Amino acid sequence: MDETKILLSEAEMPEVWYNVQADLPNLPKPPLHPGTKQPVRPEDLAPLFPMELIRQEASTEKWIPIPDEIREIYRLWRPTPLIRARRLEKALDTPARIYFKYEGASPAGSHKLNTAVAQAYYNKAEGIKRLATETGAGQWGSALAMACRFFGLDCTVYMVKVSYQQKPYRRSLMQIFGAEVLASPSDRTEAGRRVLAADPDSPGSLGLAISEAVEDARQRPDTNYALGSVLNHVLLHQTIIGLETKAQLAKAGEQADIAIGCCGGGSNFSGFAFPFLDEIIHRGAKTRLIAVEPSACPTLTRGKLAYDFGDMAGLTPLIYMYTLGKDFMPPGIHAGGLRYHGDAPLLCQAISEGFIEPVAYGQRKVFESAVLFARNEGIVPAPETAHAVACAVDQALACREAGEAKTIVFAFSGHGHFDLGAYDNYLAGELVDYPLPEEELQRSLAGLPQV
Ligand SMILES: *Cc1c(COP(=O)(O)O)cnc(C)c1O
């Protein structure tokens, strides 16, 4: 077979999500209530999430049906294409075959709409009128704003202030879909007012914006909270990426030797890689799974596996994960979506058991690969996605050295059309690497909660 775009018809779109909790030999330690430090009970989560998502969070059913109403909306852009990067292969002079799963095809421009649609649906079904959330770079906020509009829900987005200022077009996109967008820290919440009092010019952080959105949702019975990554149900909804990819590889007569994705909170990587893990665990498949993160925010490669809060104010449950410490303030790297201090517990569990290899890349090399990719394939990757591109390029070059014709597949989580400012900086030679100093890491880890 030598097609360049491997397509599935709408009828071939998966009807179920894959739940890795059915297959992992050991599940992660449970989330703990921030007050009692006892495992979180479903009723503790009920003020924030609909019951069906709480059930999915703890489910060990292997296959979870995708409701028709969600599949109906997925059909606007799914199944997404799997594309063979032939011109990139040629530019690298590699015998490897490189494929990417193009989630930039979604109308929000990234994979995030896969879970946004599902979350809006389940909230609507349980009578919720409004969702509150946070957004860093703006991808999650725009996906949720769009999904809320499709289901007639109101949406309030706390957007990290530095992004609010630097990415006005992401804000416009959310407003087009009718969302209310506030710069975080805002004066709408206790958490925001506290930070503003200490530093009126605070640039904000994702951890703080989460605190604000959670506080907002807690105060109003008609409002729930939605998170765009990290949680088990979010990873579950993203598995449609990996399930489609496997079906497409089978169509092309290919077996993945190496599967690569970038990692912020872990949702696109897990959604892409977990269905391969199913083959590895049950059928002895030999696919290498590689998770790529920024060396400026090296959660998986240098963080500590420990209980930590998901947010800055300590309102969320304690989550057992690799973490840099909730007070970690990432430097101003351009991959805004990869700056979270923690990572998804299910992904951390799979890494700690050796199923997945984490690696870290500096942003200069990442942008260099992104520009190479754009010049050959015509698509500008989001700075987050560019981390996966850089690793795929490295693996393809290793194949050239070794004379091995491996099949490399990576998750192309989103396009970079709203991130051209970052490319401007790169092209002007102004981009610097920020390897995290060890003392700073130790200082941040010293603040981990005692459990
Ligand atoms: C948000 C985002 C990421 C990082 O989030 P994950 O939960 O790790 O997937 C990566 N790529 C794009 C394009 C994003 O929008």
PDB file of N, CA, C and O and ligand atoms in Angstrom, residues 110-112 139 229 262-268 337-338 382 384-385 413-414, ligand 1:
ATOM      1  N   SER A 110      -7.219  21.343  17.695  1.00  0.00           N
ATOM      2  CA  SER A 110      -6.455  20.374  18.485  1.00  0.00           C
ATOM      3  C   SER A 110      -7.349  19.216  18.914  1.00  0.00           C
ATOM      4  O   SER A 110      -8.564  19.229  18.716  1.00  0.00           O
ATOM      5  N   HIS A 111      -6.697  18.241  19.578  1.00  0.00           N
ATOM      6  CA  HIS A 111      -7.398  17.067  20.107  1.00  0.00           C
ATOM      7  C   HIS A 111      -8.392  17.428  21.208  1.00  0.00           C
ATOM      8  O   HIS A 111      -9.232  16.612  21.569  1.00  0.00           O
ATOM      9  N   LYS A 112      -8.283  18.620  21.807  1.00  0.00           N
ATOM     10  CA  LYS A 112      -9.043  18.897  23.032  1.00  0.00           C
ATOM     11  C   LYS A 112     -10.560  18.824  22.837  1.00  0.00           C
ATOM     12  O   LYS A 112     -11.294  18.572  23.779  1.00  0.00           O
ATOM     13  N   GLN A 139      -6.100  26.720  24.044  1.00  0.00           N
ATOM     14  CA  GLN A 139      -6.676  25.634  23.244  1.00  0.00           C
ATOM     15  C   GLN A 139      -7.850  24.973  23.956  1.00  0.00           C
ATOM     16  O   GLN A 139      -8.876  24.698  23.358  1.00  0.00           O
ATOM     17  N   SER A 229      -7.467  17.959  30.870  1.00  0.00           N
ATOM     18  CA  SER A 229      -6.410  16.951  30.809  1.00  0.00           C
ATOM     19  C   SER A 229      -6.363  16.216  32.149  1.00  0.00           C
ATOM     20  O   SER A 229      -7.263  16.388  32.975  1.00  0.00           O
ATOM     21  N   CYS A 262       3.474  14.312  22.511  1.00  0.00           N
ATOM     22  CA  CYS A 262       3.932  15.305  23.477  1.00  0.00           C
ATOM     23  C   CYS A 262       3.062  15.222  24.724  1.00  0.00           C
ATOM     24  O   CYS A 262       1.951  14.702  24.687  1.00  0.00           O
ATOM     25  N   CYS A 263       3.607  15.730  25.801  1.00  0.00           N
ATOM     26  CA  CYS A 263       2.956  15.519  27.070  1.00  0.00           C
ATOM     27  C   CYS A 263       2.910  16.781  27.919  1.00  0.00           C
ATOM     28  O   CYS A 263       3.958  17.308  28.305  1.00  0.00           O
ATOM     29  N   GLY A 264       1.706  17.296  28.192  1.00  0.00           N
ATOM     30  CA  GLY A 264       1.515  18.395  29.126  1.00  0.00           C
ATOM     31  C   GLY A 264       0.867  17.817  30.372  1.00  0.00           C
ATOM     32  O   GLY A 264       1.523  17.495  31.354  1.00  0.00           O
ATOM     33  N   GLY A 265      -0.442  17.625  30.329  1.00  0.00           N
ATOM     34  CA  GLY A 265      -1.126  16.877  31.390  1.00  0.00           C
ATOM     35  C   GLY A 265      -1.247  15.410  31.027  1.00  0.00           C
ATOM     36  O   GLY A 265      -1.657  14.595  31.843  1.00  0.00           O
ATOM     37  N   GLY A 266      -0.925  15.067  29.789  1.00  0.00           N
ATOM     38  CA  GLY A 266      -0.878  13.666  29.394  1.00  0.00           C
ATOM     39  C   GLY A 266      -2.061  13.167  28.584  1.00  0.00           C
ATOM     40  O   GLY A 266      -2.140  11.982  28.277  1.00  0.00           O
ATOM     41  N   SER A 267      -2.994  14.046  28.179  1.00  0.00           N
ATOM     42  CA  SER A 267      -4.217  13.500  27.568  1.00  0.00           C
ATOM     43  C   SER A 267      -4.041  13.086  26.112  1.00  0.00           C
ATOM     44  O   SER A 267      -4.517  12.028  25.716  1.00  0.00           O
ATOM     45  N   ASN A 268      -3.370  13.910  25.283  1.00  0.00           N
ATOM     46  CA  ASN A 268      -3.261  13.473  23.884  1.00  0.00           C
ATOM     47  C   ASN A 268      -2.317  12.288  23.785  1.00  0.00           C
ATOM     48  O   ASN A 268      -2.577  11.330  23.056  1.00  0.00           O
ATOM     49  N   GLY A 337       0.800  24.839  26.632  1.00  0.00           N
ATOM     50  CA  GLY A 337       0.044  23.649  27.014  1.00  0.00           C
ATOM     51  C   GLY A 337       0.895  22.576  27.680  1.00  0.00           C
ATOM     52  O   GLY A 337       0.367  21.556  28.111  1.00  0.00           O
ATOM     53  N   LEU A 338       2.195  22.786  27.763  1.00  0.00           N
ATOM     54  CA  LEU A 338       3.061  21.769  28.383  1.00  0.00           C
ATOM     55  C   LEU A 338       3.680  22.279  29.681  1.00  0.00           C
ATOM     56  O   LEU A 338       4.719  21.803  30.104  1.00  0.00           O
ATOM     57  N   ALA A 382       1.582  23.188  16.401  1.00  0.00           N
ATOM     58  CA  ALA A 382       1.556  23.932  17.657  1.00  0.00           C
ATOM     59  C   ALA A 382       2.894  23.694  18.363  1.00  0.00           C
ATOM     60  O   ALA A 382       3.499  22.633  18.201  1.00  0.00           O
ATOM     61  N   GLU A 384       3.480  22.822  21.280  1.00  0.00           N
ATOM     62  CA  GLU A 384       3.375  21.576  22.067  1.00  0.00           C
ATOM     63  C   GLU A 384       3.650  20.382  21.160  1.00  0.00           C
ATOM     64  O   GLU A 384       4.509  19.538  21.431  1.00  0.00           O
ATOM     65  N   THR A 385       2.918  20.328  20.063  1.00  0.00           N
ATOM     66  CA  THR A 385       3.039  19.244  19.085  1.00  0.00           C
ATOM     67  C   THR A 385       4.469  19.124  18.575  1.00  0.00           C
ATOM     68  O   THR A 385       4.960  18.018  18.308  1.00  0.00           O
ATOM     69  N   SER A 413      -0.890  16.741  17.791  1.00  0.00           N
ATOM     70  CA  SER A 413      -1.999  17.144  18.670  1.00  0.00           C
ATOM     71  C   SER A 413      -2.719  18.400  18.198  1.00  0.00           C
ATOM     72  O   SER A 413      -3.903  18.567  18.479  1.00  0.00           O
ATOM     73  N   GLY A 414      -2.021  19.309  17.476  1.00  0.00           N
ATOM     74  CA  GLY A 414      -2.732  20.498  17.017  1.00  0.00           C
ATOM     75  C   GLY A 414      -1.872  21.366  16.117  1.00  0.00           C
ATOM     76  O   GLY A 414      -0.643  21.262  16.108  1.00  0.00           O
TER      77      GLY A 414
HETATM   78  C1  LIG B   1      -3.239  21.200  25.465  1.00  0.00           C
HETATM   79  C2  LIG B   1      -2.394  20.712  24.389  1.00  0.00           C
HETATM   80  C3  LIG B   1      -1.361  19.791  24.634  1.00  0.00           C
HETATM   81  C4  LIG B   1      -0.996  19.304  25.999  1.00  0.00           C
HETATM   82  O1  LIG B   1      -2.014  18.685  26.731  1.00  0.00           O
HETATM   83  P1  LIG B   1      -2.097  17.119  26.939  1.00  0.00           P
HETATM   84  O2  LIG B   1      -3.177  16.942  27.947  1.00  0.00           O
HETATM   85  O3  LIG B   1      -0.769  16.655  27.440  1.00  0.00           O
HETATM   86  O4  LIG B   1      -2.448  16.531  25.640  1.00  0.00           O
HETATM   87  C5  LIG B   1      -0.624  19.334  23.560  1.00  0.00           C
HETATM   88  N1  LIG B   1      -0.850  19.769  22.310  1.00  0.00           N
HETATM   89  C6  LIG B   1      -1.835  20.654  22.030  1.00  0.00           C
HETATM   90  C7  LIG B   1      -2.033  21.099  20.620  1.00  0.00           C
HETATM   91  C8  LIG B   1      -2.630  21.146  23.061  1.00  0.00           C
HETATM   92  O5  LIG B   1      -3.611  22.003  22.788  1.00  0.00           O
END
